[in-house]
Amino acid sequence: MPNNFALGNGKPWSRRQLLKLGLAGAGVTGAAGLWQMLNLQSKSIVKVPPFEMSAADDATNPMKMVRDFDYGTVKQENGRTIREFQLTAGTSIINLNSAVSYNIWDLNGRIPGPTLRAKQGDRIRVLFLNKAGHSHSLHFHGVHPAEMDGVRPISNGSATIYEFDAEPYGVHLYHCHIAPVTRHIAKGLYGMFIIDPPTPRPPADEMVLVMGGYDVNDDSHNDYYAFNGLPHYYMHNPIRIYKNQLIRLYVLNIIEYDPAVTFHLHANFFDVYRNGMSMTPSEKTDVITMGVAERHILEFAFRYPGKYMFHPHQDAIAENGCMGQFEVLAQSSAQNTVKKS
């Protein structure tokens, strides 16, 4: 299903266009479907530059992941809106560079796991199947009953269902909570969980950046770091954005073994929405410190074309892979928006 962005001509979507995309059919019904369609339409004025899906490791494709949101399947049951997701834990090998490969635990064949997205008040149902060879679980940050807290081991070859209400709105995460939790997270069992507010945020080019680390020799120290799975990927494949376009970054620090990292943006400042739990920014800065599992919404726009780096300001972490660039394009050269779903 399409995610956030589509046509770049500023025209509202017609019902015919929605039907072509399947949004008016099965799987999107009732109030939640209407919210989703309105959410999409409100963002149809956002221009997203064309981008190429360059070759990447099978378990991670950072250029796809950066704008990839999983809205699940929406159903109506007994008057409730149910948003259903399916997550399967497995194993994969990723190539951290030309010489180093690493065995990970993945979710739906990727690291980080899918970015799940819902609206506050939806009933969330997660079908979890464990095929990763060890006991695992899924613990969701947010508010829910104890029996849905995801700390009970799900053995290899077994499945379970987590069901709870999506609250409160904000940027959250999910991860395995089986001991040693640090190892289970560092091996790849984590992802972002976004709960949108009842009133959609203003249109923006929305992206996800998840900072992670890799301890390849099991000495409880990270050897490599990455945004969205692969070290240095966005340095070699800059994220293209348009000048003066509002950018909304959903940023998560899930780097284990390091107590905290910063996030720094070159040649600009950003508004900070801490944990995404407010519609009003708490501060404006160009560097913010984030502990493990901390996450924020960062908003900004670039005035000038060119390439601009982003990275933690701990240089050793940046130099070992957690480094990227935005390539800002002049709006005057913009073509019609190209959407990759």
XYZ file of C-alpha atoms in Angstrom:
341
model
C 0.000 0.000 0.000
C 1.232 3.504 -0.665
C 2.693 5.374 2.235
C 2.842 9.095 2.702
C 3.575 10.763 -0.556
C 2.173 10.706 -3.992
C 1.352 13.234 -6.637
C 3.470 16.349 -6.649
C 1.165 18.643 -8.600
C -0.716 19.920 -5.559
C -4.088 18.644 -6.834
C -6.385 16.740 -4.493
C -6.766 13.042 -5.225
C -9.916 12.018 -7.032
C -11.940 8.958 -6.054
C -10.755 7.343 -9.287
C -7.148 7.846 -8.238
C -7.890 6.396 -4.822
C -9.603 3.424 -6.389
C -6.587 2.830 -8.591
C -4.477 2.674 -5.457
C -6.930 0.377 -3.718
C -7.591 2.796 -0.892
C -11.326 2.812 -1.444
C -11.550 -0.945 -1.471
C -11.216 -3.790 0.997
C -8.779 -3.346 3.850
C -9.447 0.367 4.400
C -12.842 0.948 5.855
C -14.795 3.230 8.118
C -13.419 6.167 10.047
C -9.869 4.849 10.088
C -9.920 4.478 6.319
C -11.258 7.997 5.926
C -8.555 9.325 8.238
C -5.927 7.483 6.260
C -7.199 8.817 2.952
C -7.412 12.361 4.292
C -3.954 11.982 5.727
C -2.653 10.914 2.349
C -4.509 13.679 0.547
C -3.192 16.338 2.927
C 0.314 15.204 2.061
C -0.279 15.054 -1.668
C 1.126 18.578 -1.982
C 4.470 17.407 -0.653
C 7.091 17.109 -3.348
C 9.499 14.208 -3.100
C 12.440 14.043 -5.533
C 12.822 10.946 -7.695
C 15.170 8.461 -6.099
C 16.761 5.221 -7.138
C 16.625 1.963 -5.256
C 20.307 1.209 -5.537
C 21.538 -2.293 -4.865
C 21.671 -2.995 -1.174
C 21.868 -5.950 1.145
C 18.822 -8.201 0.962
C 18.028 -7.638 4.650
C 18.169 -3.875 4.483
C 17.488 -1.264 1.838
C 18.003 2.103 3.545
C 16.757 4.153 0.587
C 13.427 2.316 0.675
C 13.219 2.248 4.466
C 13.672 5.981 4.877
C 10.159 6.748 3.573
C 8.521 3.345 4.176
C 5.568 3.163 6.610
C 3.468 0.065 7.325
C -0.159 1.042 8.014
C -1.232 -2.579 8.426
C -4.626 -3.937 7.452
C -7.658 -2.062 8.752
C -10.805 -3.952 9.780
C -14.024 -3.224 11.631
C -14.984 -5.618 14.436
C -17.859 -5.004 16.876
C -17.739 -1.291 16.196
C -14.011 -1.058 16.774
C -11.335 -0.145 14.260
C -8.725 -2.893 14.228
C -5.329 -2.228 12.649
C -3.613 -5.566 12.120
C 0.096 -6.165 11.532
C 2.095 -9.343 10.953
C 5.711 -9.625 12.123
C 7.915 -12.673 11.677
C 11.288 -13.030 13.392
C 13.937 -14.722 11.259
C 17.646 -14.788 10.573
C 19.667 -13.045 7.854
C 23.229 -12.206 6.902
C 24.051 -8.600 6.048
C 27.234 -7.200 4.545
C 28.429 -4.347 6.762
C 31.136 -3.532 4.209
C 33.020 -5.330 1.418
C 34.905 -7.490 3.939
C 32.598 -7.990 6.937
C 29.326 -9.906 6.998
C 27.213 -10.386 10.121
C 24.436 -12.713 11.236
C 21.381 -10.844 12.467
C 17.919 -11.590 13.754
C 15.453 -9.780 11.515
C 11.765 -8.889 11.469
C 9.967 -9.547 8.177
C 13.389 -10.112 6.604
C 14.740 -6.639 7.336
C 16.672 -4.565 9.859
C 15.312 -2.356 11.346
C 11.894 -4.007 11.417
C 8.962 -2.340 9.605
C 7.941 1.126 10.782
C 4.421 0.447 12.052
C 2.022 3.366 11.895
C -1.434 3.867 13.390
C -3.768 6.574 14.627
C -4.399 7.247 18.296
C -7.355 5.164 19.449
C -6.986 2.360 16.909
C -7.065 -1.153 18.293
C -3.678 -2.653 17.419
C -3.380 -6.372 16.717
C 0.094 -7.784 16.046
C 0.415 -11.379 14.844
C 3.925 -12.449 15.843
C 5.547 -15.602 14.498
C 8.981 -16.610 15.759
C 11.137 -18.467 13.215
C 14.517 -17.149 14.382
C 15.810 -20.221 16.195
C 15.635 -18.817 19.758
C 12.902 -17.587 22.064
C 11.917 -13.986 21.311
C 9.107 -11.543 22.054
C 7.831 -8.110 21.053
C 7.576 -5.398 23.693
C 5.801 -2.231 22.552
C 6.400 1.129 24.209
C 3.159 2.896 25.067
C 0.222 2.234 27.395
C -1.267 -1.280 27.565
C -2.277 -4.072 30.010
C 0.420 -6.187 31.675
C -0.474 -9.304 29.710
C 0.300 -7.418 26.489
C 3.693 -6.142 27.685
C 5.686 -8.575 25.531
C 8.062 -9.962 28.149
C 6.846 -13.577 27.936
C 9.145 -15.723 25.746
C 7.703 -17.011 22.496
C 9.624 -20.162 21.621
C 11.022 -20.870 18.181
C 8.304 -22.113 15.865
C 5.517 -20.596 17.992
C 3.225 -17.618 17.482
C 1.262 -15.193 19.623
C -1.013 -12.178 19.276
C -0.449 -8.835 20.969
C -3.547 -6.626 21.120
C -3.884 -3.194 22.713
C -5.092 0.332 22.046
C -2.791 2.782 20.267
C -2.043 5.398 22.914
C -0.681 7.954 23.461
C 0.195 9.558 20.138
C 3.902 9.993 19.562
C 7.034 8.262 18.304
C 7.501 4.914 20.047
C 9.369 1.687 19.393
C 9.097 -2.049 19.726
C 11.798 -4.612 20.440
C 12.489 -8.110 21.726
C 12.514 -8.262 25.532
C 14.133 -11.664 26.118
C 17.307 -11.716 28.226
C 19.944 -10.711 27.541
C 17.849 -7.896 26.109
C 20.901 -5.933 25.013
C 22.033 -8.772 22.768
C 18.568 -9.430 21.339
C 18.185 -5.776 20.401
C 21.749 -5.413 19.113
C 21.206 -8.433 16.864
C 18.376 -6.607 15.128
C 14.987 -7.203 16.771
C 13.627 -3.664 16.905
C 11.592 -1.163 14.941
C 9.740 2.150 15.181
C 6.062 2.451 16.120
C 4.404 5.766 15.221
C 1.001 6.748 16.599
C -0.375 9.755 14.722
C -2.392 12.400 16.569
C -6.149 12.737 15.901
C -5.473 15.904 13.873
C -2.760 15.193 11.271
C 0.455 17.148 11.439
C 1.123 19.680 8.652
C 2.235 18.267 5.280
C 5.936 17.384 5.141
C 8.397 15.067 3.463
C 8.470 12.467 6.249
C 11.365 10.124 6.910
C 12.573 7.557 9.428
C 16.147 7.382 10.703
C 16.992 4.585 13.157
C 20.480 4.654 14.657
C 21.825 1.159 15.445
C 25.121 -0.505 16.325
C 26.831 -3.828 15.539
C 29.041 -5.777 17.967
C 30.524 -8.266 15.507
C 33.026 -9.935 17.891
C 30.719 -10.216 20.938
C 32.866 -8.133 23.277
C 29.993 -5.825 24.303
C 31.397 -2.937 22.265
C 30.074 -1.794 18.925
C 32.372 -2.126 15.948
C 30.053 -0.524 13.384
C 27.134 1.885 13.454
C 24.425 2.664 10.925
C 21.363 4.671 9.974
C 18.597 2.273 8.873
C 20.770 -0.825 8.863
C 23.849 -0.234 6.704
C 27.016 1.676 7.726
C 27.830 4.754 5.612
C 24.936 4.047 3.217
C 23.576 7.600 3.122
C 27.071 9.045 2.698
C 27.391 7.148 -0.574
C 23.688 7.508 -1.434
C 22.513 10.913 -0.143
C 18.820 11.380 0.643
C 17.456 13.809 -1.944
C 15.117 16.526 -0.707
C 13.865 19.836 -2.083
C 14.898 23.301 -1.007
C 12.355 25.001 1.296
C 10.391 21.745 1.690
C 9.431 20.962 5.286
C 11.259 17.802 6.359
C 9.942 15.741 9.269
C 12.420 13.222 10.660
C 11.298 10.474 13.009
C 14.598 9.644 14.738
C 15.243 6.695 17.087
C 18.456 5.844 18.928
C 18.587 2.072 19.493
C 22.392 1.810 19.787
C 23.153 -0.636 22.602
C 26.485 -0.644 24.514
C 26.831 3.173 24.201
C 24.889 5.075 26.901
C 23.898 7.979 24.646
C 24.589 9.540 21.276
C 23.821 12.887 19.717
C 22.202 13.761 16.405
C 23.683 16.718 14.567
C 22.536 18.389 11.349
C 24.969 20.520 9.318
C 24.236 24.093 8.234
C 20.762 24.229 9.760
C 18.669 24.088 12.933
C 15.657 21.903 13.642
C 12.547 22.104 15.815
C 12.346 19.325 18.403
C 9.097 17.532 19.296
C 10.223 15.330 22.199
C 8.909 11.769 21.813
C 6.556 13.204 19.205
C 4.016 13.741 21.993
C 3.301 17.383 21.305
C 2.162 19.500 18.373
C 4.372 22.350 19.640
C 8.175 22.189 19.457
C 10.046 22.310 22.748
C 13.262 23.783 21.394
C 15.319 24.679 18.316
C 18.861 23.346 18.028
C 21.345 21.733 15.638
C 22.419 18.934 17.987
C 20.380 16.857 20.426
C 21.446 14.161 22.891
C 19.491 10.890 22.871
C 19.767 8.001 25.340
C 19.127 4.410 24.290
C 15.520 4.033 23.051
C 14.970 7.795 23.060
C 13.246 9.162 19.979
C 12.009 12.499 18.698
C 10.459 14.283 15.738
C 12.841 16.822 14.183
C 11.555 19.366 11.624
C 13.512 21.686 9.342
C 13.849 23.042 5.790
C 17.012 23.937 3.876
C 17.354 27.344 2.231
C 20.232 26.497 -0.083
C 20.952 23.637 -2.511
C 23.890 21.373 -1.838
C 24.930 18.394 0.246
C 24.681 18.537 4.037
C 25.880 15.908 6.496
C 24.022 14.479 9.484
C 25.586 12.268 12.156
C 26.145 11.808 15.885
C 28.688 14.330 17.169
C 30.696 11.517 18.750
C 33.132 11.351 15.848
C 34.165 7.728 16.455
C 30.545 6.626 16.049
C 30.113 8.728 12.918
C 33.393 7.538 11.401
C 32.374 3.920 11.976
C 29.221 4.156 9.938
C 26.565 6.410 11.487
C 26.974 9.117 8.879
C 24.780 10.411 6.071
C 23.974 13.326 3.778
C 20.961 15.203 2.495
C 21.254 16.388 -1.102
C 19.128 19.538 -1.347
C 17.776 20.209 -4.833
C 16.543 23.528 -6.144
C 12.742 23.540 -6.249
C 12.816 25.094 -9.728
C 14.244 21.870 -11.150
C 11.555 19.751 -9.538
C 9.752 17.213 -11.691
C 6.476 15.646 -10.751
C 6.790 13.709 -7.571
C 7.750 10.073 -7.908
C 6.359 7.776 -5.298
C 8.003 4.485 -4.418
C 5.923 2.202 -2.315
